[in-house]
């Protein structure tokens, strides 16, 4: 049986619980970030850069298997919450989802994309290396302005 076709489309409110479950399954959720608040914030700003990847299963049901949340501030693009369901990883789906994110950012005139990856996540660092991302000589600093807790 041929593999189901991948569909990449903008996030829809009906996707919310599946996306949050995906993020949990991929280890992306941290106690200081409420994923529901992150989704709510993204839906109010550049919602067309919040994408999901789906495939249709044997019963004809659309199954959410990936996500990517991107943004562009006029200077740099950023990508967060890139996730592919564990049972679907290593099938080039993450690559295809990132290509679509990059295509959309480029259409907005975005000259460079930044991705934050925890230094301990060696597997994901290798994934981005293979996509042509390079490690910048910079530190990422952060300051929480609105606590999620």
PDB file of C-alpha atoms in Angstrom:
ATOM      1  CA  UNK A   1       0.000   0.000   0.000  1.00  0.00           C
ATOM      2  CA  UNK A   2       1.472   3.404  -0.969  1.00  0.00           C
ATOM      3  CA  UNK A   3       2.324   5.897   1.752  1.00  0.00           C
ATOM      4  CA  UNK A   4      -0.361   8.464   2.457  1.00  0.00           C
ATOM      5  CA  UNK A   5       0.218  11.859   0.893  1.00  0.00           C
ATOM      6  CA  UNK A   6       1.467  14.569   3.210  1.00  0.00           C
ATOM      7  CA  UNK A   7      -0.718  17.665   3.490  1.00  0.00           C
ATOM      8  CA  UNK A   8       0.775  20.828   4.981  1.00  0.00           C
ATOM      9  CA  UNK A   9      -1.783  23.445   5.875  1.00  0.00           C
ATOM     10  CA  UNK A  10      -2.355  26.301   8.331  1.00  0.00           C
ATOM     11  CA  UNK A  11      -3.351  25.385  11.874  1.00  0.00           C
ATOM     12  CA  UNK A  12      -7.086  25.288  12.575  1.00  0.00           C
ATOM     13  CA  UNK A  13      -8.656  25.629  16.031  1.00  0.00           C
ATOM     14  CA  UNK A  14      -9.906  22.020  15.725  1.00  0.00           C
ATOM     15  CA  UNK A  15      -6.218  20.924  15.681  1.00  0.00           C
ATOM     16  CA  UNK A  16      -5.430  22.322  19.118  1.00  0.00           C
ATOM     17  CA  UNK A  17      -5.660  19.209  21.306  1.00  0.00           C
ATOM     18  CA  UNK A  18      -3.818  17.071  18.741  1.00  0.00           C
ATOM     19  CA  UNK A  19      -1.035  19.652  18.398  1.00  0.00           C
ATOM     20  CA  UNK A  20      -0.553  19.900  22.160  1.00  0.00           C
ATOM     21  CA  UNK A  21      -0.507  16.090  22.420  1.00  0.00           C
ATOM     22  CA  UNK A  22       2.093  16.000  19.621  1.00  0.00           C
ATOM     23  CA  UNK A  23       4.275  18.542  21.425  1.00  0.00           C
ATOM     24  CA  UNK A  24       4.077  16.472  24.607  1.00  0.00           C
ATOM     25  CA  UNK A  25       4.932  13.279  22.689  1.00  0.00           C
ATOM     26  CA  UNK A  26       7.976  15.009  21.178  1.00  0.00           C
ATOM     27  CA  UNK A  27       9.173  16.446  24.494  1.00  0.00           C
ATOM     28  CA  UNK A  28       8.703  20.076  23.469  1.00  0.00           C
ATOM     29  CA  UNK A  29       6.531  21.263  26.356  1.00  0.00           C
ATOM     30  CA  UNK A  30       8.209  22.863  29.352  1.00  0.00           C
ATOM     31  CA  UNK A  31       6.556  23.815  32.662  1.00  0.00           C
ATOM     32  CA  UNK A  32       7.170  27.526  32.090  1.00  0.00           C
ATOM     33  CA  UNK A  33       5.440  27.521  28.674  1.00  0.00           C
ATOM     34  CA  UNK A  34       1.714  26.837  28.570  1.00  0.00           C
ATOM     35  CA  UNK A  35       1.215  25.323  25.092  1.00  0.00           C
ATOM     36  CA  UNK A  36      -2.401  26.508  24.947  1.00  0.00           C
ATOM     37  CA  UNK A  37      -1.311  30.087  25.626  1.00  0.00           C
ATOM     38  CA  UNK A  38       1.443  29.767  23.005  1.00  0.00           C
ATOM     39  CA  UNK A  39      -1.183  28.659  20.470  1.00  0.00           C
ATOM     40  CA  UNK A  40      -3.554  31.466  21.455  1.00  0.00           C
ATOM     41  CA  UNK A  41      -0.791  34.045  21.053  1.00  0.00           C
ATOM     42  CA  UNK A  42       0.281  32.662  17.674  1.00  0.00           C
ATOM     43  CA  UNK A  43      -3.262  32.643  16.342  1.00  0.00           C
ATOM     44  CA  UNK A  44      -3.435  36.400  16.964  1.00  0.00           C
ATOM     45  CA  UNK A  45      -0.201  37.185  15.079  1.00  0.00           C
ATOM     46  CA  UNK A  46       0.850  35.776  11.695  1.00  0.00           C
ATOM     47  CA  UNK A  47      -1.447  32.743  11.948  1.00  0.00           C
ATOM     48  CA  UNK A  48      -0.514  31.695   8.403  1.00  0.00           C
ATOM     49  CA  UNK A  49       2.936  30.804   9.739  1.00  0.00           C
ATOM     50  CA  UNK A  50       1.541  28.195  12.138  1.00  0.00           C
ATOM     51  CA  UNK A  51       1.452  24.998  10.082  1.00  0.00           C
ATOM     52  CA  UNK A  52       0.398  21.423  10.639  1.00  0.00           C
ATOM     53  CA  UNK A  53       1.232  18.328   8.627  1.00  0.00           C
ATOM     54  CA  UNK A  54      -1.390  15.640   8.172  1.00  0.00           C
ATOM     55  CA  UNK A  55      -1.797  12.314   6.443  1.00  0.00           C
ATOM     56  CA  UNK A  56      -4.958  10.389   5.689  1.00  0.00           C
ATOM     57  CA  UNK A  57      -5.084   6.965   7.330  1.00  0.00           C
ATOM     58  CA  UNK A  58      -6.486   3.752   5.826  1.00  0.00           C
ATOM     59  CA  UNK A  59      -9.973   4.647   7.071  1.00  0.00           C
ATOM     60  CA  UNK A  60      -9.837   8.015   5.304  1.00  0.00           C
ATOM     61  CA  UNK A  61      -9.334  10.000   8.516  1.00  0.00           C
ATOM     62  CA  UNK A  62      -6.946  12.945   8.546  1.00  0.00           C
ATOM     63  CA  UNK A  63      -4.244  12.341  11.179  1.00  0.00           C
ATOM     64  CA  UNK A  64      -2.122  15.196  12.457  1.00  0.00           C
ATOM     65  CA  UNK A  65       1.539  14.129  12.426  1.00  0.00           C
ATOM     66  CA  UNK A  66       3.517  17.371  12.471  1.00  0.00           C
ATOM     67  CA  UNK A  67       3.623  21.042  13.339  1.00  0.00           C
ATOM     68  CA  UNK A  68       5.781  24.122  12.945  1.00  0.00           C
ATOM     69  CA  UNK A  69       5.257  27.574  14.373  1.00  0.00           C
ATOM     70  CA  UNK A  70       7.149  30.364  12.627  1.00  0.00           C
ATOM     71  CA  UNK A  71       7.338  34.120  12.754  1.00  0.00           C
ATOM     72  CA  UNK A  72       8.978  36.994  10.914  1.00  0.00           C
ATOM     73  CA  UNK A  73       9.729  40.343  12.533  1.00  0.00           C
ATOM     74  CA  UNK A  74      11.015  42.139   9.424  1.00  0.00           C
ATOM     75  CA  UNK A  75      14.637  41.285  10.243  1.00  0.00           C
ATOM     76  CA  UNK A  76      14.770  37.543  10.972  1.00  0.00           C
ATOM     77  CA  UNK A  77      12.487  34.575  10.833  1.00  0.00           C
ATOM     78  CA  UNK A  78      12.185  32.126  13.695  1.00  0.00           C
ATOM     79  CA  UNK A  79      10.857  28.584  13.905  1.00  0.00           C
ATOM     80  CA  UNK A  80       9.478  26.940  17.031  1.00  0.00           C
ATOM     81  CA  UNK A  81       7.589  23.772  17.850  1.00  0.00           C
ATOM     82  CA  UNK A  82       8.803  21.835  14.827  1.00  0.00           C
ATOM     83  CA  UNK A  83       7.502  18.388  15.671  1.00  0.00           C
ATOM     84  CA  UNK A  84       6.932  15.136  13.831  1.00  0.00           C
ATOM     85  CA  UNK A  85       5.036  12.365  15.615  1.00  0.00           C
ATOM     86  CA  UNK A  86       7.484   9.728  16.895  1.00  0.00           C
ATOM     87  CA  UNK A  87       6.019   6.983  14.683  1.00  0.00           C
ATOM     88  CA  UNK A  88       6.527   9.147  11.572  1.00  0.00           C
ATOM     89  CA  UNK A  89      10.061  10.447  12.163  1.00  0.00           C
ATOM     90  CA  UNK A  90      12.963   9.659   9.824  1.00  0.00           C
ATOM     91  CA  UNK A  91      10.740   9.756   6.734  1.00  0.00           C
ATOM     92  CA  UNK A  92      11.762  13.275   5.533  1.00  0.00           C
ATOM     93  CA  UNK A  93       8.502  14.769   6.843  1.00  0.00           C
ATOM     94  CA  UNK A  94      10.341  17.250   9.075  1.00  0.00           C
ATOM     95  CA  UNK A  95      12.430  18.297   6.081  1.00  0.00           C
ATOM     96  CA  UNK A  96       9.296  18.866   4.004  1.00  0.00           C
ATOM     97  CA  UNK A  97       7.623  20.840   6.769  1.00  0.00           C
ATOM     98  CA  UNK A  98      10.716  23.040   7.186  1.00  0.00           C
ATOM     99  CA  UNK A  99      10.881  23.585   3.411  1.00  0.00           C
ATOM    100  CA  UNK A 100       7.301  24.883   3.500  1.00  0.00           C
ATOM    101  CA  UNK A 101       8.088  27.160   6.448  1.00  0.00           C
ATOM    102  CA  UNK A 102      11.136  28.503   4.605  1.00  0.00           C
ATOM    103  CA  UNK A 103       9.084  28.998   1.421  1.00  0.00           C
ATOM    104  CA  UNK A 104       6.488  31.044   3.308  1.00  0.00           C
ATOM    105  CA  UNK A 105       9.129  33.110   5.097  1.00  0.00           C
ATOM    106  CA  UNK A 106      10.970  33.777   1.834  1.00  0.00           C
ATOM    107  CA  UNK A 107       7.688  34.936   0.246  1.00  0.00           C
ATOM    108  CA  UNK A 108       7.534  37.566   3.023  1.00  0.00           C
ATOM    109  CA  UNK A 109      11.071  38.741   2.173  1.00  0.00           C
ATOM    110  CA  UNK A 110      12.706  37.047   5.151  1.00  0.00           C
ATOM    111  CA  UNK A 111      16.513  36.980   4.625  1.00  0.00           C
ATOM    112  CA  UNK A 112      17.513  34.588   7.452  1.00  0.00           C
ATOM    113  CA  UNK A 113      15.883  31.996   9.700  1.00  0.00           C
ATOM    114  CA  UNK A 114      16.861  31.220  13.273  1.00  0.00           C
ATOM    115  CA  UNK A 115      15.979  28.026  15.095  1.00  0.00           C
ATOM    116  CA  UNK A 116      16.460  27.452  18.816  1.00  0.00           C
ATOM    117  CA  UNK A 117      17.593  23.949  19.753  1.00  0.00           C
ATOM    118  CA  UNK A 118      18.607  22.807  23.208  1.00  0.00           C
ATOM    119  CA  UNK A 119      22.334  21.968  23.187  1.00  0.00           C
ATOM    120  CA  UNK A 120      21.583  18.554  24.681  1.00  0.00           C
ATOM    121  CA  UNK A 121      19.352  17.591  21.748  1.00  0.00           C
ATOM    122  CA  UNK A 122      22.076  16.082  19.566  1.00  0.00           C
ATOM    123  CA  UNK A 123      19.641  14.257  17.259  1.00  0.00           C
ATOM    124  CA  UNK A 124      17.814  17.466  16.380  1.00  0.00           C
ATOM    125  CA  UNK A 125      21.075  19.374  15.928  1.00  0.00           C
ATOM    126  CA  UNK A 126      22.049  16.750  13.339  1.00  0.00           C
ATOM    127  CA  UNK A 127      18.694  17.193  11.585  1.00  0.00           C
ATOM    128  CA  UNK A 128      19.250  20.950  11.208  1.00  0.00           C
ATOM    129  CA  UNK A 129      22.878  20.425  10.162  1.00  0.00           C
ATOM    130  CA  UNK A 130      21.586  18.236   7.314  1.00  0.00           C
ATOM    131  CA  UNK A 131      19.190  21.021   6.274  1.00  0.00           C
ATOM    132  CA  UNK A 132      22.056  23.494   5.950  1.00  0.00           C
ATOM    133  CA  UNK A 133      21.594  25.351   9.233  1.00  0.00           C
ATOM    134  CA  UNK A 134      24.822  26.540  10.850  1.00  0.00           C
ATOM    135  CA  UNK A 135      25.563  27.290  14.465  1.00  0.00           C
ATOM    136  CA  UNK A 136      25.845  31.043  14.981  1.00  0.00           C
ATOM    137  CA  UNK A 137      28.426  32.506  17.310  1.00  0.00           C
ATOM    138  CA  UNK A 138      25.766  33.996  19.557  1.00  0.00           C
ATOM    139  CA  UNK A 139      24.022  33.266  22.819  1.00  0.00           C
ATOM    140  CA  UNK A 140      20.275  33.206  23.063  1.00  0.00           C
ATOM    141  CA  UNK A 141      19.153  35.272  26.021  1.00  0.00           C
ATOM    142  CA  UNK A 142      15.611  35.431  27.271  1.00  0.00           C
ATOM    143  CA  UNK A 143      13.452  37.336  29.708  1.00  0.00           C
ATOM    144  CA  UNK A 144       9.895  36.341  30.525  1.00  0.00           C
ATOM    145  CA  UNK A 145       7.555  39.353  30.316  1.00  0.00           C
ATOM    146  CA  UNK A 146       4.263  37.490  30.815  1.00  0.00           C
ATOM    147  CA  UNK A 147       4.403  34.422  33.057  1.00  0.00           C
ATOM    148  CA  UNK A 148       2.313  31.479  31.882  1.00  0.00           C
ATOM    149  CA  UNK A 149       1.946  30.015  35.371  1.00  0.00           C
TER     150      UNK A 149
END
